[in-house]
Short mmCIF file of C-alpha atoms in Angstrom, two decimals:
data_model
loop_
_atom_site.label_atom_id
_atom_site.label_comp_id
_atom_site.label_asym_id
_atom_site.label_seq_id
_atom_site.Cartn_x
_atom_site.Cartn_y
_atom_site.Cartn_z
CA SER A 1 -14.72 15.73 -41.51
CA VAL A 2 -12.65 13.07 -39.47
CA PRO A 3 -12.19 9.65 -40.96
CA TYR A 4 -13.92 6.89 -39.01
CA THR A 5 -10.86 4.99 -38.90
CA LEU A 6 -9.09 7.66 -37.29
CA LEU A 7 -11.81 8.16 -34.67
CA ARG A 8 -11.88 4.73 -33.95
CA GLU A 9 -7.97 4.39 -33.15
CA VAL A 10 -8.64 7.50 -30.95
CA ASN A 11 -11.06 5.61 -28.89
CA ALA A 12 -9.00 2.56 -28.71
CA TRP A 13 -6.15 4.60 -27.65
CA TYR A 14 -8.39 6.28 -25.07
CA GLY A 15 -10.05 3.29 -23.89
CA SER A 16 -6.60 1.81 -23.44
CA PHE A 17 -5.22 4.98 -21.29
CA LEU A 18 -8.76 4.52 -19.07
CA PHE A 19 -8.25 0.82 -18.48
CA TRP A 20 -4.62 1.16 -17.42
CA SER A 21 -5.43 4.54 -15.36
CA VAL A 22 -8.49 2.75 -13.43
CA GLY A 23 -6.14 -0.44 -13.13
CA THR A 24 -3.36 1.53 -11.43
CA VAL A 25 -5.64 3.32 -9.16
CA VAL A 26 -7.06 -0.16 -7.99
CA VAL A 27 -3.94 -1.79 -7.56
CA ILE A 28 -2.59 1.16 -5.55
CA GLY A 29 -5.56 1.28 -3.14
CA ILE A 30 -5.11 -2.87 -2.71
CA ASN A 31 -1.56 -1.96 -1.24
CA VAL A 32 -2.78 0.92 0.85
CA VAL A 33 -5.13 -1.46 2.19
CA LEU A 34 -2.60 -4.29 2.76
CA THR A 35 -0.15 -2.14 4.21
CA ARG A 36 -2.41 -0.53 6.56
CA GLU A 37 -3.32 -3.94 7.89
CA TRP A 38 0.27 -5.14 8.26
CA LYS A 39 1.32 -2.19 10.10
CA ASP A 40 -1.50 -2.84 12.48
#
């Protein structure tokens, strides 16, 4: 069986990775919108 501490570490790493992935996508999306408005 997998120790709970190891499982918790994996969940923390995955949660951090998911958070940064979503944050990166949001920032890129904002940059695309701002750049599109500046060109117009």
